[in-house]
Each structure stands twice: as structure tokens, then as C-alpha cells.
Amino acid sequence: MVVNLRPNFGPFIFCILDIMKKNLLLFPTLLVLLFAFLGLGAISSRQDALEAVLAALKTGNANNLALRFEETVELTLPDQTGATSRSQGQAQLTRFFTQHPVTSFELKHKGKSPAGSYAIGTLKTQQADYRVNVFLRGKGGKELVRELRIQTMD
């Protein structure tokens, strides 16, 4: 009679290999889900920034609009054009919205480009209607307004 004193590890090894195969598939799946979630967060952040700018335009709120400006913003108003600091841009917009109280803002188009988000619309005030173009650029993990144009309608 032959006695086998060696333990039989065959089923145990196959069980371990099966678990490793499942985990090898689980790890890449988790990575894909994580990157997808982070990517959707960035898209959501872009949409939130653009929506905040549009909401500020609808109400003529220069303070909330300036919160989304880059340090230097290209600002075009009917009576002036040029690069300005965030605080100067806020003061110029406050003066504009005081002289031209906003009645509504009608969004015509919005979209995304490799450079950032943008929107085109019509700002209606008590005195006149203005064409608005706003361009946002990703900077420091968030999108900020790099250019705002408020021009008279021809």
C-alpha cells in the first residue's frame, strides 16, 4: 500500500488562478469607469461655467459675470474695446448694465471647441438689442471667460 503524504494543491491552484483572471478583468474595468467618471466631471464643470455666465447675462449681473473672468479679459462694449483686468471689466459692465437695464437674454447657439466653450445670443435691454459672443477657456481646472463681446445689432 502506497500512502501519498503530499497534499493535493491542484484544486486550490485552479481556484487561485480563476480569481486572478477575474481580478485582471475587474481592474481594467474599474479604471475605465474611473476615467469616464472624471471625464464627465470635467464636462459638467464646463457646462456649469457656461451656464453661470449665461445666467449672469440674463439678469445683467456684472458681479457674477466677473467671477468667471480670467485675470485679463478681452471686453468689447458698444463704446469701448480692449483687454482689461477682471476688476476693470466688472466696473465697465456694471456701468453698461446700469445704463442699459437687461430685459432678457435669448441664447442662439452654444457649443464646445478644442479651445473651450462658447455661446452666441441676443441681449435685450430697455434701449436696444445687442449681439453677445462669449468665449471660455479651460484654465487651472476650470473654464473662465477669455473674451466677451456685446455689440449693437446692425
Coordinates of C-alpha atoms in Angstrom, one line a residue:
M1 CA 0.0 0.0 0.0
V2 CA 1.4 3.4 -1.0
V3 CA 0.5 6.4 1.1
N4 CA 0.6 9.8 -0.5
L5 CA 1.7 12.2 2.1
R6 CA 1.9 15.2 -0.2
P7 CA -1.1 17.5 0.0
N8 CA -3.1 17.9 -3.2
F9 CA -3.0 21.6 -4.2
G10 CA -4.4 21.1 -7.7
P11 CA -8.0 22.4 -7.0
F12 CA -6.6 25.2 -4.8
I13 CA -4.3 26.4 -7.5
F14 CA -7.0 26.4 -10.1
C15 CA -9.2 28.4 -7.7
I16 CA -6.5 31.0 -7.2
L17 CA -5.9 31.2 -11.0
D18 CA -9.6 31.7 -11.6
I19 CA -9.8 34.5 -9.0
M20 CA -6.7 36.2 -10.6
K21 CA -8.3 36.0 -14.1
K22 CA -11.5 37.6 -12.8
N23 CA -9.5 40.4 -11.0
L24 CA -7.4 41.0 -14.1
L25 CA -10.7 41.8 -15.9
L26 CA -12.1 43.7 -13.0
F27 CA -9.1 46.1 -12.6
P28 CA -9.2 47.5 -16.2
T29 CA -13.0 47.8 -16.0
L30 CA -12.7 49.9 -12.8
L31 CA -10.0 52.0 -14.4
V32 CA -12.2 52.7 -17.5
L33 CA -15.2 53.6 -15.2
L34 CA -13.0 55.9 -13.1
F35 CA -11.7 57.8 -16.2
A36 CA -15.2 58.0 -17.6
F37 CA -16.4 59.5 -14.3
L38 CA -13.6 62.0 -14.2
G39 CA -14.2 63.0 -17.8
L40 CA -17.9 63.5 -17.2
G41 CA -17.0 65.7 -14.2
A42 CA -14.9 67.9 -16.5
I43 CA -17.7 68.2 -19.0
S44 CA -20.1 69.0 -16.2
S45 CA -17.7 71.7 -14.9
R46 CA -17.6 73.2 -18.4
Q47 CA -21.4 73.3 -18.7
D48 CA -21.7 74.8 -15.2
A49 CA -19.3 77.6 -16.0
L50 CA -21.1 78.4 -19.3
E51 CA -24.5 78.2 -17.6
A52 CA -23.3 80.6 -14.8
V53 CA -22.2 83.1 -17.4
L54 CA -25.4 82.9 -19.3
A55 CA -27.4 83.3 -16.1
A56 CA -25.4 86.4 -15.2
L57 CA -26.1 87.8 -18.7
K58 CA -29.9 87.1 -18.4
T59 CA -30.0 89.2 -15.2
G60 CA -27.4 91.8 -16.1
N61 CA -25.4 90.8 -13.1
A62 CA -21.8 92.2 -13.6
N63 CA -20.5 90.9 -10.3
N64 CA -21.4 87.2 -11.1
L65 CA -20.2 87.6 -14.6
A66 CA -16.8 89.0 -13.5
L67 CA -16.4 86.0 -11.1
R68 CA -16.0 83.9 -14.3
F69 CA -13.4 86.2 -15.9
E70 CA -9.8 85.4 -16.5
E71 CA -7.3 87.8 -14.8
T72 CA -7.2 89.7 -18.2
V73 CA -10.3 89.6 -20.4
E74 CA -10.9 90.9 -23.9
L75 CA -14.0 93.0 -23.5
T76 CA -16.0 94.6 -26.3
L77 CA -18.8 97.0 -25.5
P78 CA -20.5 99.5 -27.8
D79 CA -18.3 102.4 -26.7
Q80 CA -15.0 100.6 -26.0
T81 CA -12.9 97.6 -26.9
G82 CA -9.7 96.1 -25.5
A83 CA -8.0 93.9 -22.9
T84 CA -8.9 94.8 -19.4
S85 CA -8.4 93.4 -15.9
R86 CA -11.1 91.5 -14.1
S87 CA -12.0 94.4 -11.8
Q88 CA -12.0 97.0 -14.6
G89 CA -14.2 94.7 -16.7
Q90 CA -16.6 94.4 -13.8
A91 CA -16.8 98.1 -13.4
Q92 CA -17.3 98.6 -17.2
L93 CA -20.1 96.0 -17.2
T94 CA -21.7 97.5 -14.1
R95 CA -21.9 100.8 -15.9
F96 CA -23.2 99.3 -19.1
F97 CA -25.9 97.3 -17.3
T98 CA -26.9 100.4 -15.2
Q99 CA -27.3 102.5 -18.4
H100 CA -28.9 99.6 -20.3
P101 CA -31.1 97.5 -17.9
V102 CA -31.5 94.0 -19.2
T103 CA -35.0 92.7 -20.0
S104 CA -33.9 89.3 -21.4
F105 CA -31.2 87.2 -23.0
E106 CA -32.0 84.9 -25.9
L107 CA -29.5 82.1 -26.4
K108 CA -29.0 81.5 -30.2
H109 CA -26.2 78.9 -30.0
K110 CA -23.7 77.3 -27.7
G111 CA -21.0 74.8 -28.2
K112 CA -17.6 73.4 -27.5
S113 CA -14.4 73.7 -29.4
P114 CA -10.9 72.4 -28.6
A115 CA -10.1 75.8 -27.1
G116 CA -13.2 75.8 -24.8
S117 CA -16.9 76.6 -24.7
Y118 CA -18.7 79.5 -26.4
A119 CA -22.2 81.0 -26.7
I120 CA -23.9 83.4 -29.0
G121 CA -27.1 85.2 -28.1
T122 CA -29.1 88.4 -28.1
L123 CA -29.2 90.6 -25.1
K124 CA -32.4 92.7 -24.9
T125 CA -32.3 95.9 -22.9
Q126 CA -34.8 98.7 -22.4
Q127 CA -32.9 100.8 -25.0
A128 CA -31.7 98.4 -27.7
D129 CA -30.8 94.8 -28.6
Y130 CA -27.2 93.6 -28.6
R131 CA -25.4 90.7 -30.1
V132 CA -23.4 88.8 -27.5
N133 CA -20.5 86.4 -28.1
V134 CA -18.8 84.8 -25.1
F135 CA -15.7 82.6 -25.2
L136 CA -14.5 80.5 -22.3
R137 CA -11.1 78.8 -22.0
G138 CA -10.0 76.0 -19.7
K139 CA -7.5 77.3 -17.1
G140 CA -6.4 75.8 -13.8
G141 CA -9.0 73.0 -14.0
K142 CA -12.0 75.3 -14.7
E143 CA -13.3 77.3 -17.5
L144 CA -13.1 81.1 -17.4
V145 CA -14.3 83.9 -19.8
R146 CA -11.4 85.0 -22.0
E147 CA -13.5 87.2 -24.3
L148 CA -16.9 88.9 -24.1
R149 CA -18.4 90.9 -26.9
I150 CA -21.5 93.0 -26.5
Q151 CA -22.2 94.7 -29.8
T152 CA -25.0 96.7 -31.3
M153 CA -27.2 94.9 -33.8
D154 CA -26.9 96.3 -37.3

